[in-house]
C-alpha positions as YAML, in Angstrom:
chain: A
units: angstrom
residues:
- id: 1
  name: UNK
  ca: [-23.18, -33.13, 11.01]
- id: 2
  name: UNK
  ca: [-21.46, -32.57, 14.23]
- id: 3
  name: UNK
  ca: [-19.62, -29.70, 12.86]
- id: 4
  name: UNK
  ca: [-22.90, -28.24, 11.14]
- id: 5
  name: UNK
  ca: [-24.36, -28.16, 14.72]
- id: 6
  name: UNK
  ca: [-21.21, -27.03, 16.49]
- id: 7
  name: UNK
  ca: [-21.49, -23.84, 13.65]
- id: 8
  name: UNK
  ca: [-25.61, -23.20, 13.61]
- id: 9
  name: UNK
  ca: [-24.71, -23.05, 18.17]
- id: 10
  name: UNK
  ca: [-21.91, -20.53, 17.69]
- id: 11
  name: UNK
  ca: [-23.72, -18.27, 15.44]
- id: 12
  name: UNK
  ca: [-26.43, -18.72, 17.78]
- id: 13
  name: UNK
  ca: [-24.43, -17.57, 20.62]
- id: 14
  name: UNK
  ca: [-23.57, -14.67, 18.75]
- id: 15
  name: UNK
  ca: [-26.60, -13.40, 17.61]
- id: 16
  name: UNK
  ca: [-27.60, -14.00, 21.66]
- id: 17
  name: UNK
  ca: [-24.49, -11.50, 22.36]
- id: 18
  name: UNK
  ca: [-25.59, -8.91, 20.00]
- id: 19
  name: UNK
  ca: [-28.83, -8.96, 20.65]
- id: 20
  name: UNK
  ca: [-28.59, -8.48, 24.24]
- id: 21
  name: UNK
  ca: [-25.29, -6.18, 23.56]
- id: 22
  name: UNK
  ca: [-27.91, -3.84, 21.33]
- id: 23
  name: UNK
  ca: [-30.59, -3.74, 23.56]
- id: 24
  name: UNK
  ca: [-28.37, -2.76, 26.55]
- id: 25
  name: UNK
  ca: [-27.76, 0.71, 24.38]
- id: 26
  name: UNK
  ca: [-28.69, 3.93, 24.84]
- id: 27
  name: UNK
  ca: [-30.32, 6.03, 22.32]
- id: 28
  name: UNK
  ca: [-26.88, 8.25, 21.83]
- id: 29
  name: UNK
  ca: [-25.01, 4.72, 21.34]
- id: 30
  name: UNK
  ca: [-27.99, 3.48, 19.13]
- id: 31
  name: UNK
  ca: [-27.30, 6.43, 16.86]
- id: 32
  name: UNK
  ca: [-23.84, 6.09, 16.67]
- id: 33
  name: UNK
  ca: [-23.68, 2.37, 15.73]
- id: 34
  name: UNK
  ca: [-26.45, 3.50, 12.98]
- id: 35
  name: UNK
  ca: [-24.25, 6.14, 11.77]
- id: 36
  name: UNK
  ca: [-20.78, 4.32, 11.56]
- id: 37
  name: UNK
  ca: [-22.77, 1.56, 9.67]
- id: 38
  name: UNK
  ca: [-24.15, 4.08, 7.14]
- id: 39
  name: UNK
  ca: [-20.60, 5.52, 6.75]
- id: 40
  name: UNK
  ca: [-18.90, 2.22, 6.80]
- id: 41
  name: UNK
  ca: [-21.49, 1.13, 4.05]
- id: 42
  name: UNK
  ca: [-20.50, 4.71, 2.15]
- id: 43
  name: UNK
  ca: [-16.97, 3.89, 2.19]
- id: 44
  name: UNK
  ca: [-17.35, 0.26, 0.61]
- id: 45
  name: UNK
  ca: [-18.71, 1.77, -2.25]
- id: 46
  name: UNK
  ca: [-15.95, 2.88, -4.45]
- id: 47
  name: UNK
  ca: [-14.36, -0.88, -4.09]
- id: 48
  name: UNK
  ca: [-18.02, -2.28, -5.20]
- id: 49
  name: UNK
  ca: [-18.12, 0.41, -7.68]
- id: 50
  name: UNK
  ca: [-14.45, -0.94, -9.25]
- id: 51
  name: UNK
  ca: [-15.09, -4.70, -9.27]
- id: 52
  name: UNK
  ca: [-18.30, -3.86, -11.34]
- id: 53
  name: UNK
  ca: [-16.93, -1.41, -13.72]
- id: 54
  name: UNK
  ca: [-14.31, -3.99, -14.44]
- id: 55
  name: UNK
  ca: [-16.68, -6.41, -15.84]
- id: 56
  name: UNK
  ca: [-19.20, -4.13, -17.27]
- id: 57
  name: UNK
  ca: [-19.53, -4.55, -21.44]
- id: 58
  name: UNK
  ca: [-18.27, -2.34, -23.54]
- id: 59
  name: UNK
  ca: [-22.05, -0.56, -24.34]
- id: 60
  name: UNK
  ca: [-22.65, -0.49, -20.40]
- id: 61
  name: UNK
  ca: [-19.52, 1.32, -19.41]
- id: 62
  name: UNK
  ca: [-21.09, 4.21, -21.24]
- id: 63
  name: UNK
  ca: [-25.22, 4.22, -20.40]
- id: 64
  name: UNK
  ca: [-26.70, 7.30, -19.28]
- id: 65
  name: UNK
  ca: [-27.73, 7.57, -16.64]
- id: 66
  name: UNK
  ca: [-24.98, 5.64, -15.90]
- id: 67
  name: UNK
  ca: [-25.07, 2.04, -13.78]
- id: 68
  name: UNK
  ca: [-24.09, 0.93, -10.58]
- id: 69
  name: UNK
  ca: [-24.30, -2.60, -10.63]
- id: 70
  name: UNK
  ca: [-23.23, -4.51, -13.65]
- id: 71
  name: UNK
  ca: [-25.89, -6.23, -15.90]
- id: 72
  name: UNK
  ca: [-24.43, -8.35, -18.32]
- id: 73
  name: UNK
  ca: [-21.17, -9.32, -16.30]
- id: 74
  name: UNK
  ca: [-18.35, -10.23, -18.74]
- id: 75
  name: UNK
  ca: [-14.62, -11.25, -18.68]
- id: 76
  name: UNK
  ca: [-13.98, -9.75, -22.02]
- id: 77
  name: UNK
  ca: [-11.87, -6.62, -20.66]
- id: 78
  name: UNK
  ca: [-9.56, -9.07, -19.64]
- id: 79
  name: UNK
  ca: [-9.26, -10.92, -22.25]
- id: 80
  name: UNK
  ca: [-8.64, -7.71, -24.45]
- id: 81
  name: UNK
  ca: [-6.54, -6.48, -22.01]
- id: 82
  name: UNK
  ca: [-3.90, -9.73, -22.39]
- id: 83
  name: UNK
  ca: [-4.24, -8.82, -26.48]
- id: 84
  name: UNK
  ca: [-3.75, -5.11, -25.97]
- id: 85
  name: UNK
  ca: [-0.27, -5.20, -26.65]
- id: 86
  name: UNK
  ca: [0.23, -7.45, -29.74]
- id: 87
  name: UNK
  ca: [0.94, -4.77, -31.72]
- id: 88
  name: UNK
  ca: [4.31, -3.95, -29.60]
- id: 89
  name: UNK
  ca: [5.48, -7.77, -29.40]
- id: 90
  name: UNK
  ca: [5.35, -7.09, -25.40]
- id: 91
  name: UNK
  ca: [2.46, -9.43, -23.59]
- id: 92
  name: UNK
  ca: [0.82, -7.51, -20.51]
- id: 93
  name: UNK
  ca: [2.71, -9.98, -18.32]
- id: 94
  name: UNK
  ca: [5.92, -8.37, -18.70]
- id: 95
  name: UNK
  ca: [4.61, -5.16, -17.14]
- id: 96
  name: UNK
  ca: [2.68, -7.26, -14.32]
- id: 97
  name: UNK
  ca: [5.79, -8.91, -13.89]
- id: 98
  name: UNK
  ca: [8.09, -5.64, -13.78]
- id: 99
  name: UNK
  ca: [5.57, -4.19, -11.39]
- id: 100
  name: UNK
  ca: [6.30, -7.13, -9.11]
- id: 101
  name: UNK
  ca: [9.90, -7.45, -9.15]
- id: 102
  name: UNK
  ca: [10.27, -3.31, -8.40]
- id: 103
  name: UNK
  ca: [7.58, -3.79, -5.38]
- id: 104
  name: UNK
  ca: [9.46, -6.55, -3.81]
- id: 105
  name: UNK
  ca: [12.71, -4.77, -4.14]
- id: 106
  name: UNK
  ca: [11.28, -1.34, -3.03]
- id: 107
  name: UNK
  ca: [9.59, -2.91, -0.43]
- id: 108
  name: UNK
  ca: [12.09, -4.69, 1.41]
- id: 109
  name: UNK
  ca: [14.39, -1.75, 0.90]
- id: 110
  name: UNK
  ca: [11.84, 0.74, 1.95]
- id: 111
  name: UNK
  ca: [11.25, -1.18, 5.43]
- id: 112
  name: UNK
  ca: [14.94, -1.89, 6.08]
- id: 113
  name: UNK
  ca: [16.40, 1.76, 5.54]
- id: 114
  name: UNK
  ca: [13.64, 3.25, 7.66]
- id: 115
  name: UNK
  ca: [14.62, 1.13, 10.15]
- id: 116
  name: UNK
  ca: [17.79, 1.66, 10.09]
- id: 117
  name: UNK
  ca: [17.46, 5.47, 10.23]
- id: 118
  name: UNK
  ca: [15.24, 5.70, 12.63]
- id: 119
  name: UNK
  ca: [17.06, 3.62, 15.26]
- id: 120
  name: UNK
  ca: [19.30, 5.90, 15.59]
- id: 121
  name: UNK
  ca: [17.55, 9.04, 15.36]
- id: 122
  name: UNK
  ca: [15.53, 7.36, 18.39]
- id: 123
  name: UNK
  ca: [18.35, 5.52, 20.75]
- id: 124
  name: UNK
  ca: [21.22, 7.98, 20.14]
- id: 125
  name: UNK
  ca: [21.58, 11.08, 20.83]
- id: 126
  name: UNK
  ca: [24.57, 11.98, 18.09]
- id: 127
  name: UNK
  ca: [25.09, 15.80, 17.83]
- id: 128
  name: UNK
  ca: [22.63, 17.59, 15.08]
- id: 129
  name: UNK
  ca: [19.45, 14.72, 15.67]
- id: 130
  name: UNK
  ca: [17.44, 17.05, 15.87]
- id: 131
  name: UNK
  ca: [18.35, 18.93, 12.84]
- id: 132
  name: UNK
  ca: [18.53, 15.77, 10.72]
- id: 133
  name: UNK
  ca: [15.21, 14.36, 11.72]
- id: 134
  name: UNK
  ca: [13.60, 17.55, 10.76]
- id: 135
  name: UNK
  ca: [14.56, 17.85, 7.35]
- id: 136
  name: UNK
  ca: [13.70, 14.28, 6.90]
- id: 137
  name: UNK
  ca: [9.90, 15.66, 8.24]
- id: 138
  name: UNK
  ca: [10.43, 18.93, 5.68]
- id: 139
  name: UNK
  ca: [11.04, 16.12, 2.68]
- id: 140
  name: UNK
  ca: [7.91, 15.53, 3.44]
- id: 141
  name: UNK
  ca: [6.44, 18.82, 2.30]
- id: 142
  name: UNK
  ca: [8.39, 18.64, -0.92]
- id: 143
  name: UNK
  ca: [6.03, 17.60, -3.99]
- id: 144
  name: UNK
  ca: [7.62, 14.82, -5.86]
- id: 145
  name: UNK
  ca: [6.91, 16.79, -9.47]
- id: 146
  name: UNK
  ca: [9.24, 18.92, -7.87]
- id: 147
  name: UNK
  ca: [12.23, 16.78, -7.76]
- id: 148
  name: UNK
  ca: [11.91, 15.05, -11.30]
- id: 149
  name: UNK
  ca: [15.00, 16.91, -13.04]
- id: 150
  name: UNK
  ca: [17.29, 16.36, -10.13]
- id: 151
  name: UNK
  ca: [16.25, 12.77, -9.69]
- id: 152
  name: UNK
  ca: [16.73, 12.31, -13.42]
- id: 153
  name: UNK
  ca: [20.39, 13.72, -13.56]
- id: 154
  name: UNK
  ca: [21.40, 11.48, -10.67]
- id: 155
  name: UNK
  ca: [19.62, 8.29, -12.31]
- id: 156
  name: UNK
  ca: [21.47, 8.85, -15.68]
- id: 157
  name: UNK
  ca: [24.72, 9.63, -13.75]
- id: 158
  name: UNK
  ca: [24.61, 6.53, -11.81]
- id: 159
  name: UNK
  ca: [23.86, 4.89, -15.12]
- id: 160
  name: UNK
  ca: [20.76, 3.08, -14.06]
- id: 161
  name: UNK
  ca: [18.46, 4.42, -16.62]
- id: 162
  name: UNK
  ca: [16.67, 0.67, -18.19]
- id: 163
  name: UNK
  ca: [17.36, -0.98, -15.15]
- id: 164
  name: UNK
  ca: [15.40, -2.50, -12.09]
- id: 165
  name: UNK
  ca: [17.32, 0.13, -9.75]
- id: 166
  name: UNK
  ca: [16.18, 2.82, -11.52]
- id: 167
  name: UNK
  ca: [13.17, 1.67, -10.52]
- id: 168
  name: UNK
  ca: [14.13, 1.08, -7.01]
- id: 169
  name: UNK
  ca: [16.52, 3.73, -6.14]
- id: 170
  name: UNK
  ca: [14.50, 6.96, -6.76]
- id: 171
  name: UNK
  ca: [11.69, 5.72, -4.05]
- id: 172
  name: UNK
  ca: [13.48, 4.08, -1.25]
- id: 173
  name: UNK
  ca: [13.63, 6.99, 0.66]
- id: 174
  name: UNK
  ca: [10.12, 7.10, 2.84]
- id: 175
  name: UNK
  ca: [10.42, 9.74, 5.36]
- id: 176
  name: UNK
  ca: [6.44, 9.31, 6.93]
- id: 177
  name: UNK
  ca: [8.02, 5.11, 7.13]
- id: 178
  name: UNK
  ca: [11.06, 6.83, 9.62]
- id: 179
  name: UNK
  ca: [9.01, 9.08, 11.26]
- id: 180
  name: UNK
  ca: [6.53, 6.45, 12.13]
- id: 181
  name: UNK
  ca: [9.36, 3.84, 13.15]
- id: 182
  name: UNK
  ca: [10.95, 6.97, 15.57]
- id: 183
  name: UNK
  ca: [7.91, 7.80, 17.23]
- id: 184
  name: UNK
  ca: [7.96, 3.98, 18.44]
- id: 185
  name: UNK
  ca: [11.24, 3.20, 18.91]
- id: 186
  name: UNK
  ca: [11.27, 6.44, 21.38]
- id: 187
  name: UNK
  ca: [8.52, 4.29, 23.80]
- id: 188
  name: UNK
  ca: [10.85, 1.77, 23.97]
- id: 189
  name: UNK
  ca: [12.64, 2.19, 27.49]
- id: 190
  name: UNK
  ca: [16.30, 3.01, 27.28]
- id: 191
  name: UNK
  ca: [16.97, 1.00, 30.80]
- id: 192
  name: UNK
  ca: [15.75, -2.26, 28.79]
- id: 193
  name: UNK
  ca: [18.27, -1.44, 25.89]
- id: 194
  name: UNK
  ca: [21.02, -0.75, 28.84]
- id: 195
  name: UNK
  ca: [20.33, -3.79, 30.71]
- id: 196
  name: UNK
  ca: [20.55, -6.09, 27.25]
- id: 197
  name: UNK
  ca: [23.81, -4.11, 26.69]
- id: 198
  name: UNK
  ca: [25.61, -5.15, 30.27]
- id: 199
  name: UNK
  ca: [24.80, -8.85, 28.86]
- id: 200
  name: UNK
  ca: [26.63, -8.32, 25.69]
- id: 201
  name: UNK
  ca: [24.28, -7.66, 23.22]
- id: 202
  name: UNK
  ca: [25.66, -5.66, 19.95]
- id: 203
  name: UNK
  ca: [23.77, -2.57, 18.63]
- id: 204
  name: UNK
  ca: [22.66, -4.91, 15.44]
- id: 205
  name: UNK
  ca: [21.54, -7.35, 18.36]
- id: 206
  name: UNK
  ca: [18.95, -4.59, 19.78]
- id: 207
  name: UNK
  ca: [18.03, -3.77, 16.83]
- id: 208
  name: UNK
  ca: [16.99, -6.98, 15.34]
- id: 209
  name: UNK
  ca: [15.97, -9.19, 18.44]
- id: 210
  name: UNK
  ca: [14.81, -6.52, 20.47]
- id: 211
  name: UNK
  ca: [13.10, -3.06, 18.98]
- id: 212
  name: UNK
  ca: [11.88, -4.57, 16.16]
- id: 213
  name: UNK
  ca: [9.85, -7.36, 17.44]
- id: 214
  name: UNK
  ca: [8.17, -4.67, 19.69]
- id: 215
  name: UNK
  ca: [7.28, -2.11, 16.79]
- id: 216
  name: UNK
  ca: [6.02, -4.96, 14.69]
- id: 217
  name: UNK
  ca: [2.70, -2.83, 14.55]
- id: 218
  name: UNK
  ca: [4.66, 0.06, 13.10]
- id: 219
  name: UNK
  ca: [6.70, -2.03, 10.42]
- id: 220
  name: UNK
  ca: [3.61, -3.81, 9.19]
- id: 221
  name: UNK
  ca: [2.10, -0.61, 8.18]
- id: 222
  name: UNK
  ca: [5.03, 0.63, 6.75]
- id: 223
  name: UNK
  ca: [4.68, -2.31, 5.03]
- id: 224
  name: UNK
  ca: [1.38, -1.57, 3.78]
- id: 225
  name: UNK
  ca: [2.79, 2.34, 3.06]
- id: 226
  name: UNK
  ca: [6.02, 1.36, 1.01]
- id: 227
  name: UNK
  ca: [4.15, -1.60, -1.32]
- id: 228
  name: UNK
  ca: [1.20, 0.86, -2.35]
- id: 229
  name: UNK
  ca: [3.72, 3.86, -3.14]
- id: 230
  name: UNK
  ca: [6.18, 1.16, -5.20]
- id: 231
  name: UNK
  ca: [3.20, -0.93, -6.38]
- id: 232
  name: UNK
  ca: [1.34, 2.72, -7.77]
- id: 233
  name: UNK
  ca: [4.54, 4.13, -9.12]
- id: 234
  name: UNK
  ca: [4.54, 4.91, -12.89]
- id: 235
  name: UNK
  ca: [6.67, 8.12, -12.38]
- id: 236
  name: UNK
  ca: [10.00, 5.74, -12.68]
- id: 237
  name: UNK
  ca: [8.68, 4.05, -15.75]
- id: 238
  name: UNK
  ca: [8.03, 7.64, -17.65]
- id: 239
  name: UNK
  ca: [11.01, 9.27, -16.61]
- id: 240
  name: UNK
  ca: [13.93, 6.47, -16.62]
- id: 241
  name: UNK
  ca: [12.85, 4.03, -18.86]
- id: 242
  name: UNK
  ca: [12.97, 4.45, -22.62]
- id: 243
  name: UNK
  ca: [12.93, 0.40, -23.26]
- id: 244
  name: UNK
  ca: [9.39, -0.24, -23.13]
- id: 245
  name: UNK
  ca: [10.09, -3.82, -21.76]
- id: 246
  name: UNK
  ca: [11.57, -2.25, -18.59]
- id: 247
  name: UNK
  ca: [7.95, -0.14, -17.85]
- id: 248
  name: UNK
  ca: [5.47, -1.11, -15.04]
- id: 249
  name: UNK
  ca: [1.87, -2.21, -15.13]
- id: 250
  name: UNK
  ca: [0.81, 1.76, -13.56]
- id: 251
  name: UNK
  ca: [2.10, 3.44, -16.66]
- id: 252
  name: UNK
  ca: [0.84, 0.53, -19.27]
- id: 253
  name: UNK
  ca: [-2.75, 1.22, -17.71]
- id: 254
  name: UNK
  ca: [-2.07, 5.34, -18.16]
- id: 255
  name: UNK
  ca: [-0.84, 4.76, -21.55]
- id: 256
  name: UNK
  ca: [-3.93, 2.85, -22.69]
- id: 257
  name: UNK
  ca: [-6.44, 5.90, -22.53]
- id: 258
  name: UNK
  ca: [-3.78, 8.58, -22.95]
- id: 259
  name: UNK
  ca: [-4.63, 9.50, -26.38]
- id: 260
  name: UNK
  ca: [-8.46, 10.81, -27.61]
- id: 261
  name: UNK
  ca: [-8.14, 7.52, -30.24]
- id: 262
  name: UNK
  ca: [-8.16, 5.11, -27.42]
- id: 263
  name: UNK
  ca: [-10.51, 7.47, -25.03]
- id: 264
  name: UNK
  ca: [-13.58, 5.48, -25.71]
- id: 265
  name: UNK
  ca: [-12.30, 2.07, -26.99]
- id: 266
  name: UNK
  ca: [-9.68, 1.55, -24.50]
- id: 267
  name: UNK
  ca: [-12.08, 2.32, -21.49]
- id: 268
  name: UNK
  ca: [-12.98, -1.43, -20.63]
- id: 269
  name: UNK
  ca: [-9.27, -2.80, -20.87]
- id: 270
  name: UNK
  ca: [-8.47, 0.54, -18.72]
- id: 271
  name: UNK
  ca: [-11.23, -0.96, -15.83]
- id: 272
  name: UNK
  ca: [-9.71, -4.32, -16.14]
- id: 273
  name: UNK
  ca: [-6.30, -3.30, -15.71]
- id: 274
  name: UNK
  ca: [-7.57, -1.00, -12.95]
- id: 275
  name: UNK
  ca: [-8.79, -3.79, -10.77]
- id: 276
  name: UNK
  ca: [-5.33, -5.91, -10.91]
- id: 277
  name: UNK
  ca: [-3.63, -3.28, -9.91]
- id: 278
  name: UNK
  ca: [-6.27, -2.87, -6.86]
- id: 279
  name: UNK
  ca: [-6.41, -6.17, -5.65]
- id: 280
  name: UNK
  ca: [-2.67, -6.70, -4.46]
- id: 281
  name: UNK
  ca: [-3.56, -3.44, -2.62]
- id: 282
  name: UNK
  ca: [-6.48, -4.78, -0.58]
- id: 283
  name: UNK
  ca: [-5.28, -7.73, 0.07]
- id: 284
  name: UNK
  ca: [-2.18, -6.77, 1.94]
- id: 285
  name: UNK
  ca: [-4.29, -4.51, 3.84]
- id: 286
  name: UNK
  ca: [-6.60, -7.37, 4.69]
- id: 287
  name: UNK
  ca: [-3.74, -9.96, 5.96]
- id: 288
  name: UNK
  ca: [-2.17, -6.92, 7.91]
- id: 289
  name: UNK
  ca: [-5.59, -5.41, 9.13]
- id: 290
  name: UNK
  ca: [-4.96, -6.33, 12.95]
- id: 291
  name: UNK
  ca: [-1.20, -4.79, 12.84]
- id: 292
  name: UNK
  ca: [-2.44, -1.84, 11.79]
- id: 293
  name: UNK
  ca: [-5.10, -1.35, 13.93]
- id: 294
  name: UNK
  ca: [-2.43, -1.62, 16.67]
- id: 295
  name: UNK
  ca: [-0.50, 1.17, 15.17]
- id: 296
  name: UNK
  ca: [-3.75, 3.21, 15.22]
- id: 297
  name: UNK
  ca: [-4.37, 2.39, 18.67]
- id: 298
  name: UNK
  ca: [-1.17, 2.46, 20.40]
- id: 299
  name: UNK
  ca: [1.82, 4.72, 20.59]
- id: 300
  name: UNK
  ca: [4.33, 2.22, 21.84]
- id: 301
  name: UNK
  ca: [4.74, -0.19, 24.15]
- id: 302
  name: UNK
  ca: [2.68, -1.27, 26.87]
...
């Protein structure tokens, strides 16, 4: 009871706040709180739009004119989507689990060479920075279509073709994760590095226990960056792997509706398999929300 209260005075405090925050609001403030609701509401409409189609019937994915909201709400894409693959002797979980081992790997790997390059790119001034740190920018420019027969000779010649690394090699590189790293690293002031220096700290020392902690912002969206390009990736799976129990959840769910006889009966497993590979998506964004609004809103250091 005494926490009921404590909850029903809080929100009532709140709703105080609001109240007299709103009414303290001019009309050009009043309009602008009106629109970024209406476009906040606009943007939350795909992600409603996906959990519904997900659990849409069969005979409602495909009414016209077509529905928004779900009738008849049913877990039977899911269910067909853990019997979709009977017929191969390889259960969906193998590709979910694939998808999860490459991610972590790519991940980590993703965060730690951007790091690494970036430090020193930012911290010292080696002859031709300049020149390397703008072709990592121009990579950036370069379509990744573009580089599949190059990437595939150097896979096979490495001889990680049906392995986890060719996964995991091909996409480590992320030059937006160094440039991002860079541009905060270069806040950091150099007298702070030189001071921790005269006490005998080691490069790896500033690196670790110093820089890092104070682009936290920066790593946790390259966090956020790396996970959704290694968690999306299907590109590895088509071009590397020929042993079907070596392919990702991405190129299971584009291999489900890839052919006109599974255009129509494949639809609902498609929206089921579409959500799971959502979710992990939005939920790192959600536990990393605040860190990234610090990246947004700061350039380094205070």
């Amino acid at each position: 009871m005494a926490l009921l209260k404590k909850m029903r005075q809080s929100m009532a405090r709140s709703w105080s706040l609001y109240r007299s925050d709103f009414r303290s609001m001019d009309k050009t403030q009043i309009f602008l709180l009106v629109l970024l609701t209406l476009l906040a509401v606009f943007m939350l409409l795909p992600l409603v739009f996906i959990f519904n189609h997900a659990f849409k019937p069969l005979h409602e994915l495909f009414l016209f004119p077509p529905t928004f909201f779900v009738r008849e709400p049913t877990t039977q894409n899911f269910t067909d989507l853990l019997h979709a693959t009977q017929d191969t002797f390889l259960p969906v979980t193998r590709f979910i689990f694939n998808s999860i081992v490459v991610t972590l790997l790519s991940t980590v790997g993703m965060v730690i060479l951007g790091a690494l390059c970036a430090y020193p790119l930012a911290k010292h001034p080696f002859p031709g920075r300049k020149i390397v740190f703008g072709v990592i920018l121009l990579s950036i420019m370069i379509s990744v279509e573009t580089m599949g027969i190059p990437r595939y000779i150097v896979v096979k010649s490495l001889g990680i073709m049906n392995t986890y690394w060719g996964h995991v090699l091909p996409i480590l590189a992320l030059p937006v994760g160094v440039f991002l790293l860079k541009q905060f690293m270069d806040q950091v002031p150099d007298e702070l590095l030189e001071a921790a220096k005269l006490d005998g700290a080691t490069e790896w020392q500033l690196l670790v226990r110093m820089i890092l902690p104070i682009v936290t912002p920066a790593m946790a969206t390259i966090t956020i960056l790396s996970f959704q390009t290694a968690w999306s990736n299907s590109e590895t799976s088509a071009l590397f792997m020929q042993d079907d129990a070596m392919k990702t959840l991405p190129f299971y769910v584009e291999s489900l509706t890839s052919n006109l006889a599974n255009t129509v009966a494949r639809q609902g497993v498609a929206a089921a398999a579409s959500l799971i590979i959502f979710m992990p998506n939005l939920i790192i964004f959600l536990l990393s929300q605040r860190k990234v609004i610090q990246t947004m809103a700061h350039s380094g250091i205070k």
